[in-house]
Amino acid sequence: VRFLQVAGAVWLPGFGSALSSIGFGAILAFGPLLATERGWNPVWLPFSAFALALVSARLFLGHVPDRLGGARVALVCVLVEAFGLALMWLAPSRGDAALGAALAGFGYSLVYPGLGAEAVGRAPPQSRGLAMGAYTVFLDVALGFGSPALGLIAGWRGIGAVFIASASIVCCAAA
């Protein structure tokens, strides 16, 4: 019964987090492949730009969801993330792709903790650890099933299509 109560409290923020995590999976699995396909070196640049922006934003702006509200911050951030992913899709150069990846990382950086704060805040105080665990499952599922699904898209439409598909999915998190 306690698990069902917690699941009911975290499913909406968790679902939003899962949708936004598709972009994270796209960068991890397909960023270097996009660079390789387009002849950009170093191939690790998009991933590193994503990681640098994500870590920096979490370090310096991690307090913002506490001040403005996790859902409000997540809404803005998913739009930034989606814009970055779309820029990667359109990128004519490695610099543009790195900028897109950095925007995606910056955007994703506060979605996960912002919606996590919402999820945990909705759970009863005695179940906050369970709530965080249940919320994190949404990230795991998104990466575990979303990345292979993006692989199907890459097989049908090419690596670049992964990034516009991811941008579209991430935008759905705004709802």
N, CA, C and O atoms as a DFTB+ gen file, in Angstrom:
700 C
 N C O
     1  1       0.834      -1.186       0.000
     2  2       0.000       0.000       0.000
     3  2       0.880       1.252       0.000
     4  3       0.592       2.209      -0.719
     5  1       1.941       1.251       0.795
     6  2       2.827       2.409       0.852
     7  2       3.465       2.674      -0.510
     8  3       3.574       3.822      -0.941
     9  1       3.886       1.598      -1.183
    10  2       4.491       1.771      -2.502
    11  2       3.494       2.377      -3.484
    12  3       3.860       3.253      -4.269
    13  1       2.262       1.933      -3.454
    14  2       1.251       2.480      -4.363
    15  2       0.990       3.952      -4.081
    16  3       0.784       4.739      -5.005
    17  1       0.998       4.320      -2.823
    18  2       0.816       5.723      -2.448
    19  2       1.983       6.563      -2.988
    20  3       1.772       7.644      -3.536
    21  1       3.188       6.067      -2.832
    22  2       4.360       6.780      -3.320
    23  2       4.370       6.815      -4.847
    24  3       4.681       7.847      -5.441
    25  1       4.035       5.707      -5.478
    26  2       3.999       5.668      -6.941
    27  2       3.002       6.687      -7.479
    28  3       3.266       7.349      -8.482
    29  1       1.887       6.810      -6.831
    30  2       0.910       7.812      -7.236
    31  2       1.427       9.225      -7.082
    32  3       1.047      10.116      -7.842
    33  1       2.289       9.437      -6.104
    34  2       2.837      10.773      -5.869
    35  2       3.934      11.129      -6.859
    36  3       4.093      12.299      -7.205
    37  1       4.691      10.145      -7.319
    38  2       5.871      10.465      -8.141
    39  2       5.677      10.231      -9.637
    40  3       6.550      10.606     -10.420
    41  1       4.586       9.634     -10.057
    42  2       4.497       9.241     -11.460
    43  2       4.550      10.438     -12.415
    44  3       5.203      10.349     -13.455
    45  1       3.898      11.530     -12.101
    46  2       3.883      12.661     -13.026
    47  2       5.263      13.325     -13.140
    48  3       5.746      13.510     -14.257
    49  1       5.913      13.688     -12.031
    50  2       7.275      14.210     -12.177
    51  2       8.219      13.169     -12.776
    52  3       9.118      13.510     -13.544
    53  1       8.016      11.911     -12.426
    54  2       8.862      10.849     -12.975
    55  2       8.704      10.704     -14.466
    56  3       9.687      10.510     -15.181
    57  1       7.481      10.796     -14.943
    58  2       7.231      10.696     -16.386
    59  2       7.871      11.872     -17.122
    60  3       8.465      11.695     -18.186
    61  1       7.748      13.070     -16.555
    62  2       8.406      14.235     -17.152
    63  2       9.911      14.070     -17.182
    64  3      10.565      14.432     -18.160
    65  1      10.456      13.523     -16.113
    66  2      11.891      13.274     -16.065
    67  2      12.304      12.238     -17.104
    68  3      13.342      12.383     -17.751
    69  1      11.504      11.206     -17.261
    70  2      11.808      10.173     -18.253
    71  2      11.835      10.763     -19.657
    72  3      12.734      10.463     -20.442
    73  1      10.858      11.597     -19.972
    74  2      10.833      12.208     -21.302
    75  2      12.064      13.080     -21.524
    76  3      12.666      13.047     -22.597
    77  1      12.437      13.858     -20.514
    78  2      13.609      14.725     -20.679
    79  2      14.898      13.920     -20.705
    80  3      15.888      14.366     -21.286
    81  1      14.909      12.755     -20.095
    82  2      16.107      11.918     -20.073
    83  2      16.402      11.276     -21.421
    84  3      17.506      10.778     -21.642
    85  1      15.437      11.282     -22.313
    86  2      15.681      10.759     -23.666
    87  2      16.784      11.577     -24.334
    88  3      17.620      11.023     -25.048
    89  1      16.791      12.871     -24.111
    90  2      17.857      13.715     -24.666
    91  2      19.214      13.356     -24.091
    92  3      20.212      13.342     -24.812
    93  1      19.261      13.064     -22.793
    94  2      20.489      12.622     -22.142
    95  2      20.992      11.355     -22.809
    96  3      22.177      11.240     -23.121
    97  1      20.092      10.403     -23.028
    98  2      20.467       9.156     -23.693
    99  2      20.946       9.377     -25.116
   100  3      21.863       8.700     -25.581
   101  1      20.325      10.328     -25.809
   102  2      20.735      10.619     -27.188
   103  2      22.164      11.135     -27.228
   104  3      22.953      10.727     -28.080
   105  1      22.496      12.027     -26.310
   106  2      23.857      12.569     -26.265
   107  2      24.857      11.457     -25.938
   108  3      25.895      11.337     -26.587
   109  1      24.539      10.652     -24.935
   110  2      25.455       9.587     -24.528
   111  2      25.701       8.581     -25.641
   112  3      26.844       8.244     -25.948
   113  1      24.628       8.112     -26.234
   114  2      24.744       7.016     -27.199
   115  2      25.070       7.477     -28.612
   116  3      25.753       6.770     -29.353
   117  1      24.586       8.661     -28.994
   118  2      24.671       9.044     -30.402
   119  2      25.489      10.296     -30.694
   120  3      25.754      10.595     -31.858
   121  1      25.899      11.042     -29.653
   122  2      26.726      12.224     -29.891
   123  2      28.015      11.900     -30.628
   124  3      28.309      12.528     -31.646
   125  1      28.801      10.929     -30.138
   126  2      30.026      10.581     -30.867
   127  2      29.753       9.998     -32.257
   128  3      30.539      10.199     -33.182
   129  1      28.646       9.281     -32.398
   130  2      28.302       8.723     -33.712
   131  2      27.959       9.825     -34.710
   132  3      28.304       9.739     -35.888
   133  1      27.275      10.861     -34.226
   134  2      26.966      11.999     -35.088
   135  2      28.256      12.678     -35.540
   136  3      28.415      13.012     -36.714
   137  1      29.172      12.878     -34.597
   138  2      30.453      13.505     -34.934
   139  2      31.221      12.656     -35.945
   140  3      31.800      13.189     -36.892
   141  1      31.228      11.363     -35.752
   142  2      31.932      10.468     -36.673
   143  2      31.295      10.514     -38.056
   144  3      31.989      10.616     -39.067
   145  1      29.961      10.437     -38.089
   146  2      29.250      10.452     -39.362
   147  2      29.519      11.734     -40.147
   148  3      29.621      11.711     -41.374
   149  1      29.634      12.847     -39.430
   150  2      29.817      14.139     -40.099
   151  2      31.294      14.541     -40.230
   152  3      31.605      15.629     -40.714
   153  1      32.189      13.663     -39.799
   154  2      33.613      13.910     -39.957
   155  2      34.185      14.960     -39.017
   156  3      35.168      15.619     -39.354
   157  1      33.584      15.126     -37.844
   158  2      34.042      16.114     -36.874
   159  2      34.984      15.458     -35.875
   160  3      34.710      14.375     -35.357
   161  1      36.076      16.122     -35.622
   162  2      37.018      15.658     -34.606
   163  2      37.241      16.766     -33.605
   164  3      37.253      17.938     -33.983
   165  1      37.411      16.443     -32.375
   166  2      37.352      15.133     -31.754
   167  2      35.897      14.674     -31.577
   168  3      34.998      15.485     -31.358
   169  1      35.695      13.378     -31.675
   170  2      34.332      12.848     -31.613
   171  2      33.721      12.970     -30.219
   172  3      32.502      12.888     -30.074
   173  1      34.542      13.163     -29.202
   174  2      34.038      13.270     -27.837
   175  2      33.565      14.684     -27.490
   176  3      33.013      14.901     -26.411
   177  1      33.773      15.637     -28.381
   178  2      33.453      17.031     -28.068
   179  2      31.983      17.253     -27.679
   180  3      31.734      17.929     -26.681
   181  1      31.000      16.716     -28.416
   182  2      29.603      16.954     -27.980
   183  2      29.321      16.417     -26.575
   184  3      28.667      17.083     -25.772
   185  1      29.810      15.224     -26.287
   186  2      29.573      14.659     -24.966
   187  2      30.247      15.498     -23.888
   188  3      29.651      15.755     -22.842
   189  1      31.471      15.923     -24.132
   190  2      32.189      16.730     -23.143
   191  2      31.528      18.085     -22.934
   192  3      31.466      18.574     -21.806
   193  1      31.031      18.701     -24.010
   194  2      30.318      19.978     -23.877
   195  2      29.045      19.790     -23.056
   196  3      28.725      20.615     -22.201
   197  1      28.323      18.706     -23.318
   198  2      27.117      18.372     -22.555
   199  2      27.467      18.222     -21.074
   200  3      26.826      18.822     -20.211
   201  1      28.494      17.413     -20.789
   202  2      28.870      17.125     -19.407
   203  2      29.340      18.375     -18.674
   204  3      28.968      18.591     -17.521
   205  1      30.142      19.191     -19.319
   206  2      30.643      20.413     -18.693
   207  2      29.496      21.360     -18.348
   208  3      29.457      21.922     -17.253
   209  1      28.574      21.534     -19.275
   210  2      27.427      22.420     -19.014
   211  2      26.530      21.851     -17.918
   212  3      26.051      22.594     -17.061
   213  1      26.303      20.560     -17.940
   214  2      25.443      19.923     -16.945
   215  2      26.039      20.067     -15.548
   216  3      25.353      20.489     -14.617
   217  1      27.299      19.721     -15.403
   218  2      27.944      19.787     -14.088
   219  2      28.025      21.229     -13.605
   220  3      27.734      21.505     -12.441
   221  1      28.411      22.139     -14.469
   222  2      28.523      23.550     -14.075
   223  2      27.177      24.105     -13.621
   224  3      27.091      24.773     -12.591
   225  1      26.132      23.826     -14.390
   226  2      24.812      24.340     -14.032
   227  2      24.331      23.760     -12.710
   228  3      23.754      24.475     -11.891
   229  1      24.563      22.478     -12.497
   230  2      24.131      21.885     -11.228
   231  2      24.906      22.461     -10.051
   232  3      24.344      22.677      -8.978
   233  1      26.189      22.708     -10.251
   234  2      26.994      23.275      -9.166
   235  2      26.589      24.707      -8.829
   236  3      26.463      25.070      -7.660
   237  1      26.390      25.507      -9.861
   238  2      26.167      26.937      -9.630
   239  2      24.695      27.344      -9.575
   240  3      24.366      28.401      -9.036
   241  1      23.822      26.529     -10.119
   242  2      22.400      26.889     -10.165
   243  2      21.504      25.863      -9.484
   244  3      20.280      25.939      -9.595
   245  1      22.096      24.913      -8.785
   246  2      21.315      23.854      -8.144
   247  2      20.299      24.358      -7.134
   248  3      19.353      23.644      -6.802
   249  1      20.477      25.556      -6.649
   250  2      19.559      26.133      -5.661
   251  2      18.303      26.729      -6.307
   252  3      17.319      26.992      -5.615
   253  1      18.328      26.938      -7.598
   254  2      17.224      27.639      -8.274
   255  2      15.885      26.907      -8.133
   256  3      14.877      27.572      -7.891
   257  1      15.814      25.574      -8.270
   258  2      14.515      24.922      -8.057
   259  2      13.945      25.143      -6.662
   260  3      12.727      25.198      -6.494
   261  1      14.812      25.270      -5.659
   262  2      14.338      25.537      -4.297
   263  2      13.713      26.926      -4.191
   264  3      12.752      27.130      -3.450
   265  1      14.260      27.862      -4.928
   266  2      13.754      29.241      -4.871
   267  2      12.521      29.458      -5.733
   268  3      11.572      30.119      -5.310
   269  1      12.533      28.904      -6.939
   270  2      11.467      29.191      -7.899
   271  2      10.458      28.063      -8.075
   272  3       9.404      28.256      -8.681
   273  1      10.777      26.902      -7.551
   274  2       9.907      25.740      -7.714
   275  2      10.453      24.802      -8.776
   276  3      10.838      25.222      -9.868
   277  1      10.477      23.524      -8.431
   278  2      11.055      22.523      -9.322
   279  2      10.350      22.408     -10.654
   280  3      11.005      22.296     -11.690
   281  1       9.020      22.434     -10.649
   282  2       8.274      22.279     -11.899
   283  2       8.481      23.482     -12.818
   284  3       8.626      23.320     -14.030
   285  1       8.496      24.651     -12.263
   286  2       8.686      25.871     -13.057
   287  2      10.076      25.873     -13.715
   288  3      10.208      26.178     -14.901
   289  1      11.080      25.538     -12.950
   290  2      12.447      25.490     -13.476
   291  2      12.562      24.387     -14.523
   292  3      13.181      24.585     -15.568
   293  1      11.975      23.241     -14.251
   294  2      12.027      22.126     -15.201
   295  2      11.370      22.500     -16.527
   296  3      11.855      22.107     -17.588
   297  1      10.294      23.239     -16.478
   298  2       9.611      23.654     -17.701
   299  2      10.541      24.475     -18.596
   300  3      10.660      24.197     -19.790
   301  1      11.183      25.458     -18.038
   302  2      12.116      26.282     -18.813
   303  2      13.282      25.435     -19.307
   304  3      13.711      25.556     -20.455
   305  1      13.780      24.587     -18.434
   306  2      14.964      23.796     -18.781
   307  2      14.694      22.764     -19.876
   308  3      15.567      22.520     -20.709
   309  1      13.511      22.155     -19.895
   310  2      13.249      21.189     -20.976
   311  2      13.207      21.898     -22.326
   312  3      13.582      21.316     -23.344
   313  1      12.759      23.132     -22.340
   314  2      12.737      23.877     -23.602
   315  2      14.155      24.213     -24.066
   316  3      14.447      24.163     -25.261
   317  1      15.031      24.553     -23.125
   318  2      16.443      24.797     -23.463
   319  2      17.081      23.497     -23.959
   320  3      17.806      23.494     -24.954
   321  1      16.808      22.412     -23.266
   322  2      17.354      21.109     -23.669
   323  2      16.900      20.745     -25.081
   324  3      17.707      20.329     -25.912
   325  1      15.606      20.905     -25.346
   326  2      15.070      20.563     -26.670
   327  2      15.691      21.442     -27.756
   328  3      15.998      20.958     -28.845
   329  1      15.876      22.728     -27.464
   330  2      16.510      23.622     -28.426
   331  2      17.936      23.150     -28.733
   332  3      18.355      23.149     -29.890
   333  1      18.672      22.754     -27.704
   334  2      20.030      22.254     -27.901
   335  2      20.069      20.995     -28.754
   336  3      20.933      20.851     -29.619
   337  1      19.138      20.092     -28.513
   338  2      19.076      18.863     -29.315
   339  2      18.734      19.166     -30.769
   340  3      19.297      18.566     -31.684
   341  1      17.810      20.099     -30.979
   342  2      17.461      20.486     -32.351
   343  2      18.650      21.144     -33.043
   344  3      18.868      20.939     -34.237
   345  1      19.412      21.926     -32.301
   346  2      20.613      22.536     -32.871
   347  2      21.614      21.464     -33.283
   348  3      22.276      21.603     -34.311
   349  1      21.733      20.417     -32.513
   350  2      22.620      19.320     -32.900
   351  2      22.155      18.680     -34.204
   352  3      22.973      18.336     -35.057
   353  1      20.866      18.523     -34.354
   354  2      20.307      17.950     -35.574
   355  2      20.671      18.804     -36.782
   356  3      21.007      18.277     -37.843
   357  1      20.604      20.105     -36.622
   358  2      20.860      21.034     -37.723
   359  2      22.325      21.423     -37.878
   360  3      22.689      22.038     -38.880
   361  1      23.166      21.083     -36.918
   362  2      24.530      21.606     -36.824
   363  2      25.342      21.410     -38.103
   364  3      25.528      20.282     -38.560
   365  1      25.828      22.522     -38.683
   366  2      26.687      22.413     -39.858
   367  2      28.161      22.205     -39.501
   368  3      28.974      21.895     -40.372
   369  1      28.509      22.375     -38.209
   370  2      29.909      22.243     -37.821
   371  2      29.997      21.637     -36.427
   372  3      29.008      21.559     -35.699
   373  1      31.194      21.215     -36.077
   374  2      31.385      20.630     -34.748
   375  2      31.169      21.668     -33.648
   376  3      30.705      21.327     -32.560
   377  1      31.499      22.924     -33.918
   378  2      31.266      23.970     -32.926
   379  2      29.782      24.165     -32.654
   380  3      29.375      24.337     -31.505
   381  1      28.979      24.139     -33.701
   382  2      27.527      24.261     -33.517
   383  2      26.972      23.048     -32.776
   384  3      26.084      23.181     -31.935
   385  1      27.497      21.869     -33.091
   386  2      27.055      20.659     -32.395
   387  2      27.448      20.723     -30.917
   388  3      26.670      20.333     -30.047
   389  1      28.649      21.214     -30.640
   390  2      29.083      21.342     -29.242
   391  2      28.219      22.357     -28.499
   392  3      27.877      22.148     -27.335
   393  1      27.869      23.449     -29.163
   394  2      26.980      24.432     -28.548
   395  2      25.612      23.803     -28.270
   396  3      25.048      23.990     -27.192
   397  1      25.085      23.065     -29.232
   398  2      23.809      22.377     -29.029
   399  2      23.874      21.401     -27.869
   400  3      22.954      21.329     -27.054
   401  1      24.972      20.645     -27.798
   402  2      25.133      19.688     -26.707
   403  2      25.243      20.414     -25.366
   404  3      24.688      19.959     -24.366
   405  1      25.954      21.539     -25.344
   406  2      26.072      22.317     -24.105
   407  2      24.706      22.854     -23.675
   408  3      24.371      22.816     -22.491
   409  1      23.924      23.348     -24.623
   410  2      22.570      23.818     -24.278
   411  2      21.716      22.664     -23.762
   412  3      20.960      22.824     -22.803
   413  1      21.836      21.516     -24.395
   414  2      21.078      20.348     -23.937
   415  2      21.510      19.961     -22.518
   416  3      20.668      19.642     -21.679
   417  1      22.802      19.989     -22.254
   418  2      23.294      19.673     -20.918
   419  2      22.843      20.686     -19.883
   420  3      22.429      20.325     -18.781
   421  1      22.926      21.966     -20.250
   422  2      22.456      23.013     -19.351
   423  2      20.969      22.830     -19.069
   424  3      20.537      22.934     -17.921
   425  1      20.193      22.561     -20.097
   426  2      18.762      22.368     -19.903
   427  2      18.450      21.157     -19.039
   428  3      17.654      21.236     -18.104
   429  1      19.082      20.041     -19.359
   430  2      18.803      18.816     -18.605
   431  2      19.265      18.916     -17.156
   432  3      18.718      18.244     -16.281
   433  1      20.256      19.741     -16.902
   434  2      20.884      19.800     -15.584
   435  2      19.905      20.010     -14.441
   436  3      20.064      19.398     -13.385
   437  1      18.916      20.843     -14.615
   438  2      17.999      21.156     -13.521
   439  2      16.633      20.489     -13.660
   440  3      15.783      20.622     -12.779
   441  1      16.421      19.769     -14.770
   442  2      15.157      19.045     -14.909
   443  2      15.098      17.906     -13.903
   444  3      14.128      17.770     -13.157
   445  1      16.143      17.092     -13.893
   446  2      16.131      15.927     -12.999
   447  2      15.997      16.337     -11.525
   448  3      15.120      15.813     -10.838
   449  1      16.829      17.249     -11.014
   450  2      16.643      17.619      -9.598
   451  2      15.375      18.433      -9.347
   452  3      14.771      18.320      -8.281
   453  1      14.967      19.245     -10.315
   454  2      13.755      20.040     -10.126
   455  2      12.526      19.167     -10.000
   456  3      11.718      19.338      -9.087
   457  1      12.389      18.231     -10.925
   458  2      11.240      17.324     -10.848
   459  2      11.406      16.334      -9.697
   460  3      10.419      15.865      -9.131
   461  1      12.655      16.015      -9.349
   462  2      12.895      15.145      -8.189
   463  2      12.417      15.787      -6.908
   464  3      11.841      15.118      -6.049
   465  1      12.652      17.085      -6.771
   466  2      12.161      17.801      -5.592
   467  2      10.634      17.773      -5.547
   468  3      10.038      17.618      -4.481
   469  1      10.014      17.925      -6.707
   470  2       8.548      17.844      -6.771
   471  2       8.065      16.458      -6.359
   472  3       7.118      16.327      -5.584
   473  1       8.723      15.425      -6.883
   474  2       8.316      14.053      -6.584
   475  2       8.450      13.749      -5.098
   476  3       7.526      13.217      -4.482
   477  1       9.588      14.083      -4.533
   478  2       9.834      13.794      -3.124
   479  2       8.905      14.637      -2.239
   480  3       8.428      14.162      -1.208
   481  1       8.656      15.868      -2.639
   482  2       7.773      16.730      -1.870
   483  2       6.333      16.264      -1.839
   484  3       5.587      16.604      -0.921
   485  1       5.937      15.490      -2.832
   486  2       4.564      14.968      -2.876
   487  2       4.382      13.720      -2.029
   488  3       3.256      13.337      -1.712
   489  1       5.486      13.089      -1.665
   490  2       5.421      11.838      -0.905
   491  2       5.321      12.130       0.588
   492  3       5.753      13.189       1.043
   493  1       4.762      11.209       1.343
   494  2       4.737      11.374       2.801
   495  2       6.171      11.427       3.343
   496  3       7.052      10.754       2.808
   497  1       6.414      12.210       4.388
   498  2       7.780      12.361       4.919
   499  2       8.474      11.035       5.241
   500  3       9.683      10.912       5.043
   501  1       7.745      10.066       5.721
   502  2       8.342       8.786       6.087
   503  2       8.673       7.922       4.868
   504  3       9.244       6.841       5.014
   505  1       8.322       8.387       3.675
   506  2       8.544       7.603       2.453
   507  2       9.392       8.341       1.428
   508  3       9.344       8.007       0.245
   509  1      10.152       9.316       1.840
   510  2      10.908      10.121       0.873
   511  2      12.032       9.335       0.201
   512  3      12.324       9.569      -0.972
   513  1      12.657       8.425       0.908
   514  2      13.675       7.575       0.279
   515  2      13.062       6.679      -0.781
   516  3      13.614       6.521      -1.870
   517  1      11.924       6.097      -0.459
   518  2      11.198       5.280      -1.423
   519  2      10.771       6.125      -2.616
   520  3      10.838       5.671      -3.758
   521  1      10.334       7.345      -2.353
   522  2       9.921       8.242      -3.439
   523  2      11.092       8.559      -4.362
   524  3      10.929       8.562      -5.582
   525  1      12.260       8.824      -3.803
   526  2      13.427       9.124      -4.631
   527  2      13.823       7.908      -5.457
   528  3      14.193       8.037      -6.623
   529  1      13.745       6.735      -4.856
   530  2      14.034       5.504      -5.596
   531  2      13.050       5.285      -6.725
   532  3      13.449       4.952      -7.841
   533  1      11.765       5.469      -6.451
   534  2      10.747       5.296      -7.489
   535  2      10.913       6.342      -8.587
   536  3      10.748       6.031      -9.767
   537  1      11.234       7.558      -8.218
   538  2      11.467       8.623      -9.203
   539  2      12.657       8.283     -10.096
   540  3      12.596       8.479     -11.309
   541  1      13.721       7.784      -9.514
   542  2      14.923       7.447     -10.271
   543  2      14.686       6.313     -11.251
   544  3      15.362       6.233     -12.276
   545  1      13.740       5.440     -10.954
   546  2      13.410       4.356     -11.879
   547  2      13.003       4.908     -13.244
   548  3      13.272       4.285     -14.271
   549  1      12.362       6.064     -13.259
   550  2      11.948       6.654     -14.535
   551  2      13.157       7.002     -15.403
   552  3      13.111       6.822     -16.620
   553  1      14.224       7.492     -14.803
   554  2      15.458       7.755     -15.538
   555  2      16.028       6.452     -16.081
   556  3      16.421       6.376     -17.245
   557  1      16.071       5.438     -15.245
   558  2      16.626       4.153     -15.654
   559  2      15.846       3.552     -16.823
   560  3      16.431       3.033     -17.773
   561  1      14.537       3.629     -16.738
   562  2      13.690       3.096     -17.811
   563  2      13.890       3.897     -19.097
   564  3      13.966       3.327     -20.186
   565  1      13.973       5.212     -18.966
   566  2      14.174       6.053     -20.158
   567  2      15.476       5.704     -20.856
   568  3      15.506       5.574     -22.080
   569  1      16.537       5.553     -20.105
   570  2      17.824       5.216     -20.718
   571  2      17.839       3.777     -21.221
   572  3      18.375       3.498     -22.293
   573  1      17.259       2.871     -20.456
   574  2      17.276       1.458     -20.820
   575  2      16.438       1.110     -22.036
   576  3      16.792       0.212     -22.799
   577  1      15.339       1.811     -22.220
   578  2      14.460       1.522     -23.356
   579  2      14.487       2.620     -24.412
   580  3      14.305       2.348     -25.599
   581  1      14.713       3.852     -23.986
   582  2      14.721       4.968     -24.938
   583  2      15.897       4.940     -25.883
   584  3      15.736       5.190     -27.077
   585  1      17.077       4.643     -25.375
   586  2      18.261       4.634     -26.239
   587  2      18.161       3.569     -27.330
   588  3      18.477       3.869     -28.482
   589  1      17.737       2.335     -27.024
   590  2      17.541       1.378     -28.120
   591  2      16.459       1.821     -29.115
   592  3      16.577       1.575     -30.316
   593  1      15.416       2.470     -28.614
   594  2      14.384       2.987     -29.528
   595  2      14.968       4.057     -30.438
   596  3      14.638       4.120     -31.623
   597  1      15.837       4.900     -29.886
   598  2      16.517       5.890     -30.722
   599  2      17.413       5.210     -31.748
   600  3      17.593       5.714     -32.857
   601  1      17.971       4.068     -31.376
   602  2      18.765       3.291     -32.333
   603  2      17.939       2.842     -33.522
   604  3      18.438       2.814     -34.647
   605  1      16.688       2.493     -33.291
   606  2      15.794       2.147     -34.403
   607  2      15.579       3.348     -35.311
   608  3      15.582       3.222     -36.535
   609  1      15.396       4.495     -34.711
   610  2      15.225       5.729     -35.492
   611  2      16.476       6.002     -36.313
   612  3      16.388       6.369     -37.485
   613  1      17.641       5.823     -35.697
   614  2      18.908       6.026     -36.416
   615  2      19.017       5.072     -37.597
   616  3      19.499       5.455     -38.663
   617  1      18.575       3.838     -37.415
   618  2      18.614       2.866     -38.508
   619  2      17.673       3.217     -39.652
   620  3      17.975       2.955     -40.816
   621  1      16.539       3.808     -39.319
   622  2      15.558       4.161     -40.343
   623  2      15.876       5.476     -41.038
   624  3      15.743       5.590     -42.257
   625  1      16.302       6.479     -40.251
   626  2      16.417       7.838     -40.773
   627  2      17.801       8.469     -40.661
   628  3      18.014       9.587     -41.130
   629  1      18.731       7.767     -40.049
   630  2      20.081       8.304     -39.888
   631  2      20.301       8.855     -38.489
   632  3      19.356       9.103     -37.741
   633  1      21.574       9.040     -38.156
   634  2      21.949       9.484     -36.814
   635  2      21.363      10.854     -36.487
   636  3      20.912      11.080     -35.363
   637  1      21.363      11.759     -37.445
   638  2      20.838      13.099     -37.191
   639  2      19.388      13.088     -36.737
   640  3      18.980      13.918     -35.925
   641  1      18.609      12.147     -37.261
   642  2      17.192      12.067     -36.904
   643  2      16.984      11.774     -35.425
   644  3      15.947      12.122     -34.861
   645  1      17.960      11.139     -34.800
   646  2      17.874      10.847     -33.371
   647  2      17.711      12.146     -32.576
   648  3      16.988      12.187     -31.580
   649  1      18.381      13.192     -33.023
   650  2      18.387      14.434     -32.243
   651  2      17.096      15.230     -32.414
   652  3      16.643      15.869     -31.464
   653  1      16.504      15.207     -33.587
   654  2      15.211      15.901     -33.727
   655  2      14.107      15.080     -33.053
   656  3      13.167      15.644     -32.494
   657  1      14.219      13.761     -33.107
   658  2      13.239      12.927     -32.403
   659  2      13.360      13.153     -30.896
   660  3      12.354      13.268     -30.196
   661  1      14.583      13.216     -30.408
   662  2      14.797      13.457     -28.974
   663  2      14.267      14.835     -28.573
   664  3      13.640      14.984     -27.524
   665  1      14.523      15.830     -29.408
   666  2      14.030      17.180     -29.113
   667  2      12.508      17.169     -29.013
   668  3      11.935      17.812     -28.133
   669  1      11.868      16.449     -29.901
   670  2      10.401      16.364     -29.883
   671  2       9.904      15.675     -28.620
   672  3       8.929      16.116     -28.011
   673  1      10.560      14.613     -28.233
   674  2      10.157      13.880     -27.031
   675  2      10.385      14.744     -25.787
   676  3       9.538      14.796     -24.895
   677  1      11.522      15.413     -25.737
   678  2      11.821      16.277     -24.600
   679  2      10.775      17.381     -24.484
   680  3      10.363      17.734     -23.379
   681  1      10.347      17.922     -25.615
   682  2       9.302      18.963     -25.580
   683  2       8.019      18.449     -24.938
   684  3       7.288      19.213     -24.307
   685  1       7.744      17.163     -25.097
   686  2       6.549      16.585     -24.478
   687  2       6.609      16.653     -22.950
   688  3       5.572      16.661     -22.286
   689  1       7.816      16.702     -22.395
   690  2       7.949      16.832     -20.948
   691  2       7.391      18.167     -20.451
   692  3       6.999      18.286     -19.291
   693  1       7.358      19.164     -21.329
   694  2       6.823      20.473     -20.930
   695  2       5.336      20.371     -20.576
   696  3       4.837      21.125     -19.740
   697  1       4.651      19.454     -21.204
   698  2       3.224      19.283     -20.900
   699  2       3.047      18.780     -19.473
   700  3       1.919      18.573     -19.027
